[in-house]
Coordinates of C-alpha atoms and ligand atoms in Angstrom, one line a residue:
X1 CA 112.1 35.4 186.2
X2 CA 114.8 36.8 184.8
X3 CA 115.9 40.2 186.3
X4 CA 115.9 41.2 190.0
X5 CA 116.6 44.4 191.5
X6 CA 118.3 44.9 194.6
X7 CA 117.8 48.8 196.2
X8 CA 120.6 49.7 198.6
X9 CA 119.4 51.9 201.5
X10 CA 121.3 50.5 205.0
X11 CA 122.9 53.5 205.3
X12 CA 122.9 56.0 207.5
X13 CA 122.1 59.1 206.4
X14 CA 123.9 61.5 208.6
X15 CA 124.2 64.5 206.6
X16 CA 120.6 64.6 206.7
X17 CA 121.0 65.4 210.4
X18 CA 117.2 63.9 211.2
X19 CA 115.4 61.1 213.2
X20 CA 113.4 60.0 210.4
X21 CA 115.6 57.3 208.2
X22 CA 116.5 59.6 205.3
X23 CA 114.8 57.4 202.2
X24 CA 111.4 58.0 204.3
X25 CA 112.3 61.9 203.9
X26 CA 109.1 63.1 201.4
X27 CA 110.0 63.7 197.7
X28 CA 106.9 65.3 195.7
X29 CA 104.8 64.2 199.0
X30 CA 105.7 60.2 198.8
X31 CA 108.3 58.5 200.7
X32 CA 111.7 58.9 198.1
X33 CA 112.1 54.9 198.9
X34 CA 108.6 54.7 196.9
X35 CA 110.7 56.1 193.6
X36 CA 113.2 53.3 193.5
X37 CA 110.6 50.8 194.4
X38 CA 108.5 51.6 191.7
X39 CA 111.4 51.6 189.2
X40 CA 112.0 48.4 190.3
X41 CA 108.7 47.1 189.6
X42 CA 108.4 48.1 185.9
X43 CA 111.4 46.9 185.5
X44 CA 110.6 43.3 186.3
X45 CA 107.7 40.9 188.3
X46 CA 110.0 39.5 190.7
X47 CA 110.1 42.1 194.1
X48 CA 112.2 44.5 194.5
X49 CA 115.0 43.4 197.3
X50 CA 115.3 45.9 199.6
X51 CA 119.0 45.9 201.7
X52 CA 118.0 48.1 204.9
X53 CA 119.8 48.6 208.3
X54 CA 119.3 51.9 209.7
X55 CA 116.2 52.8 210.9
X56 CA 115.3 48.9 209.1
X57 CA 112.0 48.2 210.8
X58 CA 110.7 51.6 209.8
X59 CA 111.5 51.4 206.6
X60 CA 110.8 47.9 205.7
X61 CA 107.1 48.9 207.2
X62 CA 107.0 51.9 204.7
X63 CA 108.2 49.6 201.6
X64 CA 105.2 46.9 202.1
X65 CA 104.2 43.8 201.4
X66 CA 105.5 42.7 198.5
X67 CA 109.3 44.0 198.5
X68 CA 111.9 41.5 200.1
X69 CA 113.7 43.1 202.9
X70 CA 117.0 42.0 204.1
X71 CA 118.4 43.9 206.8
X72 CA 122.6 44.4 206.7
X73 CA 124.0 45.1 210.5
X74 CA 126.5 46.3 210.5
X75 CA 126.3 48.7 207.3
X76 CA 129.9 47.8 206.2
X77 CA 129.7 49.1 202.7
X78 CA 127.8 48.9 199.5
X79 CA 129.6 45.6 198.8
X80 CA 129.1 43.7 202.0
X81 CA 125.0 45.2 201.0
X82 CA 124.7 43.5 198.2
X83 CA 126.2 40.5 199.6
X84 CA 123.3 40.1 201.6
X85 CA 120.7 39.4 199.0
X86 CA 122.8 36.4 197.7
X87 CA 121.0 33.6 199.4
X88 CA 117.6 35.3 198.9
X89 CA 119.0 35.7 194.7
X90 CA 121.1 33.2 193.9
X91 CA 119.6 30.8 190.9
X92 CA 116.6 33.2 190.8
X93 CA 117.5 35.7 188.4
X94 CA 119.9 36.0 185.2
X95 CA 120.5 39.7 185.6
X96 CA 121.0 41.4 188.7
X97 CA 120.3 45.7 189.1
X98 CA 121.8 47.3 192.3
X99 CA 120.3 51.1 192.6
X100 CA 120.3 53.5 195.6
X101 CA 117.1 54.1 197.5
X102 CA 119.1 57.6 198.0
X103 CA 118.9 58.2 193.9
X104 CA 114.7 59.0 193.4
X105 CA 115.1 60.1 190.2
X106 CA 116.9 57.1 188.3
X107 CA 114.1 56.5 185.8
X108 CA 113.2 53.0 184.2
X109 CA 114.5 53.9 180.6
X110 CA 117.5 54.1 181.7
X111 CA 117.7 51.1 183.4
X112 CA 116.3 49.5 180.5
X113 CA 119.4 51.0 178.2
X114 CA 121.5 49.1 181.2
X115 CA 120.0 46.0 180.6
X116 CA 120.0 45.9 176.7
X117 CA 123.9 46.7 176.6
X118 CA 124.4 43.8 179.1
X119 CA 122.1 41.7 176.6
X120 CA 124.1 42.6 173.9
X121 CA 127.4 42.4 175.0
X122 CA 127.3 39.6 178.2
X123 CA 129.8 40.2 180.7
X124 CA 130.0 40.3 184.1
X125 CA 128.2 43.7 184.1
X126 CA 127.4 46.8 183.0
X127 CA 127.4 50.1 185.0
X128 CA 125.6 53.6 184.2
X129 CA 128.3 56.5 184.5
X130 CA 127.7 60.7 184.3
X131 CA 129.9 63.7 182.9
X132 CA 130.1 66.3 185.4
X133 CA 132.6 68.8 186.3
X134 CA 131.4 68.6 189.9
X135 CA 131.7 65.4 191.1
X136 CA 129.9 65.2 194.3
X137 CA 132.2 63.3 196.0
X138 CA 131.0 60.2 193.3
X139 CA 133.9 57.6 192.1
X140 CA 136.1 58.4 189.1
X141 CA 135.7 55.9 186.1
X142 CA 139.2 54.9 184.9
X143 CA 139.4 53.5 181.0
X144 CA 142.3 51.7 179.8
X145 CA 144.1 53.3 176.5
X146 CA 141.5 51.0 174.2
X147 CA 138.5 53.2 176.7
X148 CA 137.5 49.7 178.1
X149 CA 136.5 50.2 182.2
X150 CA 139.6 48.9 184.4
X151 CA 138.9 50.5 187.8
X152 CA 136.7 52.6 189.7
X153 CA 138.6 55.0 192.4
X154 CA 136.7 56.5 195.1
X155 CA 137.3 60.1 195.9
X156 CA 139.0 60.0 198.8
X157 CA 141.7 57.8 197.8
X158 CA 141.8 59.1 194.5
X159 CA 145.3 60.6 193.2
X160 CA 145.4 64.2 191.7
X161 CA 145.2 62.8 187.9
X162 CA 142.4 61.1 188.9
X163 CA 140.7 63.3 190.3
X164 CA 140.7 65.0 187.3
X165 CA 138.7 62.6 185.6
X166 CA 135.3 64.0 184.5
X167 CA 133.6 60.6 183.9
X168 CA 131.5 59.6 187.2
X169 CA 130.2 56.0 188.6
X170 CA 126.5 56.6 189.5
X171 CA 126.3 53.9 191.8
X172 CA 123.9 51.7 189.0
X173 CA 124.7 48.3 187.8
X174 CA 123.2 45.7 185.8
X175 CA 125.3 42.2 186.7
X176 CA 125.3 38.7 185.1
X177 CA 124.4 37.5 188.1
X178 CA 125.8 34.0 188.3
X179 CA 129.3 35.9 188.2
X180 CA 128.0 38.7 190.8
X181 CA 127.2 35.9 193.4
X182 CA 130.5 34.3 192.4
X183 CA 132.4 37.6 193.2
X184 CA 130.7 39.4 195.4
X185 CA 131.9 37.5 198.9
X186 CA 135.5 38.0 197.1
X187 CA 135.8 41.9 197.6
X188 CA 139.1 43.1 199.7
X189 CA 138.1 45.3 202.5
X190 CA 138.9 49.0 202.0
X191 CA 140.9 51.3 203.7
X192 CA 140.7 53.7 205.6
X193 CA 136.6 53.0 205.6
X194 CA 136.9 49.7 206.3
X195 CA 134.3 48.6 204.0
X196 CA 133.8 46.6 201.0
X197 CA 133.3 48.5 197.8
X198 CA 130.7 47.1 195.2
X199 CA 133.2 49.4 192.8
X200 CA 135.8 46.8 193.4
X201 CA 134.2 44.2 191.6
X202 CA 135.1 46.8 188.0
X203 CA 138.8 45.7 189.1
X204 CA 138.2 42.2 189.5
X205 CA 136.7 41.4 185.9
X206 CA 139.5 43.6 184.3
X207 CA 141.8 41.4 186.3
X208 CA 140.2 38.2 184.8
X209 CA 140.3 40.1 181.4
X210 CA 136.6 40.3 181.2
X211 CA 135.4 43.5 179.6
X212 CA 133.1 45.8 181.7
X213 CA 130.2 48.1 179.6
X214 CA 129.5 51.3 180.6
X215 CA 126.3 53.4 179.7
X216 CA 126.8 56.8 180.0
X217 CA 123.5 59.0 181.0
X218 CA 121.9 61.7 179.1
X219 CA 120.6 63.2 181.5
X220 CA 122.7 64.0 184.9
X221 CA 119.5 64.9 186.8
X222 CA 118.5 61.4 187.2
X223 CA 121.5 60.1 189.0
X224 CA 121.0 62.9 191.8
X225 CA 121.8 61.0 195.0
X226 CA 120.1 62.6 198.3
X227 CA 122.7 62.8 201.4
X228 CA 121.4 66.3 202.8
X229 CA 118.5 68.6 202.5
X230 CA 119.7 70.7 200.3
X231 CA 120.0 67.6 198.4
X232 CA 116.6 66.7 198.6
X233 CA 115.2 70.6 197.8
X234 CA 117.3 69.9 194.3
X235 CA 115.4 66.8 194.3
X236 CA 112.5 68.4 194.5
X237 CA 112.9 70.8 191.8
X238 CA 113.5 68.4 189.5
X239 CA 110.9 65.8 189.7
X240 CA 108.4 69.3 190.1
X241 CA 109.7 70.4 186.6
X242 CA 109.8 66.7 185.0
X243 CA 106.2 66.5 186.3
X244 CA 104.9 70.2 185.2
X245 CA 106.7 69.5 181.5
X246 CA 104.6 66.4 181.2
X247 CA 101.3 68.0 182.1
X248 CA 101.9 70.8 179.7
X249 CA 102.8 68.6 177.3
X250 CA 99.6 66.8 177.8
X251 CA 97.6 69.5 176.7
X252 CA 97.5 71.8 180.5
X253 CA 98.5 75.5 180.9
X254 CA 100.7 76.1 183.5
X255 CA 100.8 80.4 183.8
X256 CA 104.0 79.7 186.0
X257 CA 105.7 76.4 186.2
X258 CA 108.1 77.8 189.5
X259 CA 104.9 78.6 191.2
X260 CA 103.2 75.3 190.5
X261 CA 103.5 72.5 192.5
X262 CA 102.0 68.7 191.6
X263 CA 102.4 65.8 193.0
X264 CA 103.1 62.9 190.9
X265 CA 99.4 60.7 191.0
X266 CA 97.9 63.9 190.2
X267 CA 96.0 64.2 187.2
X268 CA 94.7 66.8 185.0
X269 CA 92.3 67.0 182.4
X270 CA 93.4 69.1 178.8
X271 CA 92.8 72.9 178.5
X272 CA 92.4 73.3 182.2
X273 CA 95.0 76.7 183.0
X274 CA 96.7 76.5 186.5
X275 CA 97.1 79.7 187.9
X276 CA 99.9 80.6 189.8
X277 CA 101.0 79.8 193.1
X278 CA 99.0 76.4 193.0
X279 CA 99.1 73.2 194.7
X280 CA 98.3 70.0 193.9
X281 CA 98.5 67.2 196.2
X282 CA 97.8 63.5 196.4
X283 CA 95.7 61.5 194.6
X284 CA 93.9 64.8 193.1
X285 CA 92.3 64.3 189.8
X286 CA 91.0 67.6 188.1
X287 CA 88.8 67.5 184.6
X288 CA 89.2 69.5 181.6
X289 CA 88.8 73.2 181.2
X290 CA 88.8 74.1 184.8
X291 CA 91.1 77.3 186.7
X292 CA 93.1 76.4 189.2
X293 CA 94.5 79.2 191.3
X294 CA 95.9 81.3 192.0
X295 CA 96.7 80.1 195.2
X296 CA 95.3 77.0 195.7
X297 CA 95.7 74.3 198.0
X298 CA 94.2 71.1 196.4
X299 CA 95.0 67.7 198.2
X300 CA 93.3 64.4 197.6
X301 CA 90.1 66.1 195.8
X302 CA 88.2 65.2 192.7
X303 CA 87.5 67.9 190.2
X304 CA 84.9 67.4 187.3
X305 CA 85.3 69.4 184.0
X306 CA 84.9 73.3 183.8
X307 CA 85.4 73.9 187.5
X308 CA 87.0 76.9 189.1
X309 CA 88.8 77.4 192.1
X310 CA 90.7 80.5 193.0
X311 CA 92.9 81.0 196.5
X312 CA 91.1 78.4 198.7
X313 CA 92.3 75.0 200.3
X314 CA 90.6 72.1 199.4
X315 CA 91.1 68.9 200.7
X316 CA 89.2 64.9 200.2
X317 CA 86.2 67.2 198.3
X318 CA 84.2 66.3 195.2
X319 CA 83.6 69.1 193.0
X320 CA 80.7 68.2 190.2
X321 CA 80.8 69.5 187.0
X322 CA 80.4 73.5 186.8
X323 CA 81.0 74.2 190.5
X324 CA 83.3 76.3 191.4
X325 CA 85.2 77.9 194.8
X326 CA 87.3 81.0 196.3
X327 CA 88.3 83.0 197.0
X328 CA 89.5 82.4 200.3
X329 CA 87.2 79.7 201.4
X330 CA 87.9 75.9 202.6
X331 CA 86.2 72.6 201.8
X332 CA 87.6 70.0 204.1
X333 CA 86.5 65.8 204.1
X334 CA 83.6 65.2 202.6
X335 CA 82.7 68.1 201.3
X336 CA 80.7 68.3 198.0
X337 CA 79.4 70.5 195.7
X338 CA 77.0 69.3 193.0
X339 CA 76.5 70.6 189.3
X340 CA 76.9 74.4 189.4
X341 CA 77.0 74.5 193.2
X342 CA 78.8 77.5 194.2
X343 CA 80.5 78.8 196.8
X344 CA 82.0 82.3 197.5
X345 CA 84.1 83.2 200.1
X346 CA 84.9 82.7 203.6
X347 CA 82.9 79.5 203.5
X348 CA 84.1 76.3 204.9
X349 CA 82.3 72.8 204.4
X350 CA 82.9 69.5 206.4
X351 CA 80.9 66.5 205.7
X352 CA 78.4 68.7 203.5
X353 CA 76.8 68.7 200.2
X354 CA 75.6 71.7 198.3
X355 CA 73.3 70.7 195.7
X356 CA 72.7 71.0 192.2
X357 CA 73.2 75.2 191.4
X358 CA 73.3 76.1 195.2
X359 CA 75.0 78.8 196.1
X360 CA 76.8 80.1 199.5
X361 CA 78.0 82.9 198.5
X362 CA 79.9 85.0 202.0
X363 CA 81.4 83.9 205.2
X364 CA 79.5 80.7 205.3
X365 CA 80.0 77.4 208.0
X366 CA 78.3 74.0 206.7
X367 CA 79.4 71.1 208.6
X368 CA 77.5 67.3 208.5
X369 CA 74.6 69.3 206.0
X370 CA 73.0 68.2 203.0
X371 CA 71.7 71.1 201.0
X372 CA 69.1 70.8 198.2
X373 CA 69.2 72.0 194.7
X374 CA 69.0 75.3 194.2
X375 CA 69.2 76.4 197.9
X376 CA 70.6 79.8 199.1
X377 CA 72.4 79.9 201.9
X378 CA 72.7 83.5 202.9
X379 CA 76.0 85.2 205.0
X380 CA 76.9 84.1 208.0
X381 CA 75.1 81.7 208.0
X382 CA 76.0 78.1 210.6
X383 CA 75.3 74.9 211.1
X384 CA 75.7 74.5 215.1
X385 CA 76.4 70.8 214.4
X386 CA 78.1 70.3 217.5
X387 CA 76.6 70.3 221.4
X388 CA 79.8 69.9 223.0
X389 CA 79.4 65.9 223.0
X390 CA 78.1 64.7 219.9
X391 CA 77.5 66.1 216.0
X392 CA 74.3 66.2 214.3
X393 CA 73.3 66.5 210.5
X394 CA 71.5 69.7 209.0
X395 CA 69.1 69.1 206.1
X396 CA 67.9 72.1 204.0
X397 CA 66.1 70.9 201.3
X398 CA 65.4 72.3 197.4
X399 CA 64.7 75.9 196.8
X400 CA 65.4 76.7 200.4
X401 CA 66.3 80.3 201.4
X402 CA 68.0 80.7 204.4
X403 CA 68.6 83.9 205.5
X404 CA 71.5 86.0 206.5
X405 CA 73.4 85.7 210.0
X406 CA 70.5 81.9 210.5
X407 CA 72.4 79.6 213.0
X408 CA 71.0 76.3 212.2
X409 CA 70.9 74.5 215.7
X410 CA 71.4 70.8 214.4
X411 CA 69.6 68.3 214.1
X412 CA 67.4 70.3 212.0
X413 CA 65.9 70.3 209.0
X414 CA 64.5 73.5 206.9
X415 CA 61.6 71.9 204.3
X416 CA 61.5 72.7 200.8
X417 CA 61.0 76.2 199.6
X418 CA 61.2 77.4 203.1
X419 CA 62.5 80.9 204.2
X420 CA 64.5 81.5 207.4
X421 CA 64.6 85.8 208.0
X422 CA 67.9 86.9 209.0
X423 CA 69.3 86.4 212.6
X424 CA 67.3 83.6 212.9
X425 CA 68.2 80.8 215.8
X426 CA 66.4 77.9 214.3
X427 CA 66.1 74.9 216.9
X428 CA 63.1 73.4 215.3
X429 CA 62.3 72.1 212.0
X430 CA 60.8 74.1 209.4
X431 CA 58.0 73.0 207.4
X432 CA 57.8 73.2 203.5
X433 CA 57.7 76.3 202.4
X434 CA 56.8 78.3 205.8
X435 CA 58.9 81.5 207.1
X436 CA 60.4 81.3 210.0
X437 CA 62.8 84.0 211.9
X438 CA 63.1 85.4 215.6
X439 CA 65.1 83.8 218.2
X440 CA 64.7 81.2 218.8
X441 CA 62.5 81.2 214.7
X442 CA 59.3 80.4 215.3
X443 CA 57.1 80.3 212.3
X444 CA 55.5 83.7 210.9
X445 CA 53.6 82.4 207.5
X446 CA 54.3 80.9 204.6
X447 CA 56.7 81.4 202.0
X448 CA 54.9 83.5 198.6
X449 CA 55.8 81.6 195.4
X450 CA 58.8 83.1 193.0
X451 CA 59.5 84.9 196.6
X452 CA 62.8 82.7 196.5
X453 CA 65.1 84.4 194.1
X454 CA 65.3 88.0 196.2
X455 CA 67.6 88.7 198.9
X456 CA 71.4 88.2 199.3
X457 CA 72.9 86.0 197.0
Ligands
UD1_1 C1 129.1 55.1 196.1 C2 130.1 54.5 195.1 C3 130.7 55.6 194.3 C4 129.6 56.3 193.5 C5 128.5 56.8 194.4 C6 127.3 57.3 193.6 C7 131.1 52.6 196.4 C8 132.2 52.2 197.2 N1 131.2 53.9 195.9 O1 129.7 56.0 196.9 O2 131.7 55.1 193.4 O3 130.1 57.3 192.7 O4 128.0 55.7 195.3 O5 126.3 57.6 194.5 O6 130.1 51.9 196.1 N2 124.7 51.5 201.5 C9 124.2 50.4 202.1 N3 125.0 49.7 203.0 C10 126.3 50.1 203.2 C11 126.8 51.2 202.6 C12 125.9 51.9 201.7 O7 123.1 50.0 201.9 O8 127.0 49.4 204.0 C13 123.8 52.2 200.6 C14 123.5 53.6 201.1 O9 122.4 53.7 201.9 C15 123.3 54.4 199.8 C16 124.2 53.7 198.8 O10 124.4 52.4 199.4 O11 122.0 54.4 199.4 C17 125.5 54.4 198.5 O12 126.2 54.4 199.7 P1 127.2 55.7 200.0 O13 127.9 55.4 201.2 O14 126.4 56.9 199.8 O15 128.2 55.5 198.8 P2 129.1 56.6 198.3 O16 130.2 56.8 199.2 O17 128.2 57.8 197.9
CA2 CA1 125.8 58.8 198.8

């Protein structure tokens, strides 16, 4: 292996003024540690070292299996972190990056352009470095008169003339990694912080008249470090336009981007049109040609092609192809609708399928049901699935018509072609084809043919 990547996140977030350790804070619905750590990954096989101290067990838990945490107690500066993951490094990798679990937004291409200018032009490393005129409190690159890299001066110790200096350290290095290991135990302690700066290494290789490269950033956005929540709602904003650019770049209408909110993992199929005020959440995956929104909440679903949903919440539901939703109604887990299933609104589904082309078109409850294709579930209709102990399943099977206001006292089953009259209490099942109503329904005859396509729908 040749490159390993060591993500800094021991410290301890104060600004953020929260018990939750602030890389576990939730960036576009993910854990912001997840951002780094996938960097990382792309970036090389070996796992990504992880240098944690407050809040460390939580957040090693939340990085998993297969990132190498080292935990740094006391926190005594981003030095002293990455003198930790010597023992763990040393002889494994050629190159070593050091990124911020604080800096989401650092994407892999530029840590590639890190790594080919250290390729190029071997030294003892290479840092990435912003223009800004606000500098966020970040470190002030000093250049000699030949613009080589001789120092990097942190803000608070920074004289006036150097604190006019525009050029920024991000905080992102790619090191040769035999001399970071030979180094990095070297670094003076700091005053008044007390701490060893990782930034003091740029001062070292001057002083053994090594040349340091730097890689200025295109884009500032990426090197966005998180210390509050106002910090993190900028974060936000970002990664939600990044991630609404590509989708409309792919091919997706987005009426209005502000109003749009996707999660990254969601996916979305070409010549669908979201509708504004939308959200998209988890691992969502949505066809082609469907409307989304206004107004919708859509976590964890799956969405076939030419589906519509318009101001309802949605969440773990399968929508098959041609169904659509809304307003106003909610599917919740396991709810499905088949081919052309519809549902109007006020309905909510749990555990429930609606057929091929069955429709529930007003004020609807369908929990632990299997409807038929081509059933009619009239208003108001409810499954009673639940006796106060225990839930039980509803069947209505093909072409059934159930009535308006029918409570459906589970378990029950309505046969094929059946009729339930409106207001009926049905405790028992119903037959093929035979009308039932009264309470509780008891049956009245039998169901005339082409009788099924009358009534409320
Ligand atoms: C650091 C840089 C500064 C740069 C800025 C960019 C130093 C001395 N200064 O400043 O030049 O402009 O980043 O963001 O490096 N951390 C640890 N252990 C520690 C201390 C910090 O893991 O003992 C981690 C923090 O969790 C954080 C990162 O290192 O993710 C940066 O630490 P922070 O204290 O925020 O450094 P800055 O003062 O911002
Ligand atoms: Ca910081």
């Amino acid at each position: 292996m040749d490159i390993a990547v060591v993500i800094l996140a021991a410290g301890e977030g104060t600004r953020m003024k929260s018990d939750l350790p602030k890389v576990l804070h939730p960036l576009g619905g993910r854990p912001m540690l997840e951002y780094s750590l996938e960097t990382a990954r792309a970036m090389t096989e070996a796992p990504p070292v992880l240098i944690v101290g407050h809040g460390a067990e939580s957040v090693t838990e939340a990085a998993g299996d297969d990132v190498v945490s080292i935990t740094q107690s006391p926190p005594l500066g981003t030095g002293h972190a990455v003198l930790q993951a010597r023992d763990f490094l040393k002889n494994r990798a050629e190159l070593v990056l050091v990124c911020y679990a604080d800096m989401p937004l650092l994407t892999g291409e530029t840590l590639d352009r890190l790594v080919e200018r250290q390729r190029e032009r071997p030294g003892p490393m290479t840092l990435l470095t912003l223009m800004r005129d606000e500098s966020r409190g970040f470190g002030r690159i000093i250049r000699d008169e030949d613009g080589s890299v001789v120092e990097i001066v942190e803000e608070a110790v920074a004289t006036p003339e150097e604190l006019a200096v525009r050029e920024l350290n991000a905080g992102v290095y790619c090191f040769e990694a035999g001399w970071l290991w030979d180094h990095v135990g070297e670094i003076p302690l700091s005053l008044p912080k007390e701490e060893y700066y990782l930034t003091d290494l740029v001062e070292m290789a001057a002083a053994e008249g090594r040349e340091v490269q730097a890689v200025v950033t295109e884009n500032e956005d990426e090197t966005l470090g998180i210390n509050t929540r106002v910090h993190l709602a900028e974060a936000e904003g970002v990664l939600r336009g990044r991630i609404n650019e590509e989708w409309m770049n792919a091919g997706v209408t987005l009426i209005d981007p502000a109003t749009t909110y996707i999660h990254p993992g969601v996916t979305i199929g070409r010549d669908t049109v979201i509708q504004p005020g939308t959200h998209l959440l988890g691992a969502t995956t949505i066809g082609r040609r469907c409307t989304i929104g206004p107004n919708a909440m859509i976590e964890d679903c799956t969405i076939a092609d030419e589906c519509a949903v318009v101001a309802s919440v949605l969440e773990h539901a399968v929508l098959e192809r041609g169904s659509d939703v809304g307003p106003f109604s909610h599917l919740r887990r396991g709810a499905r609708l088949c081919e052309d299933a519809h549902v109007g609104n006020f309905g909510e589904l749990k555990n429930a399928t609606l057929g091929p082309g069955a429709k529930m078109g007003h004020f609807s409850y369908l929990g632990d049901a299997q409807v038929g294709a081509e059933a009619n579930v009239g208003a108001g209709t409810v499954t009673c699935n639940y006796d106060g102990q225990r839930k039980h399943v509803t069947a209505i099977e093909e072409g059934a018509f159930i009535g308006s206001d029918t409570m459906l006292v589970a378990p029950v089953r309505v046969g094929r072609r059946a009729r339930t009259g409106a207001g009926a209490v049905v405790t028992h099942d119903v037959p093929d084809g035979a009308l039932v109503y009264g309470v509780p329904a008891r049956v009245q005859g039998e169901v005339e043919e082409d009788d099924d396509d009358q009534g409320q729908t």
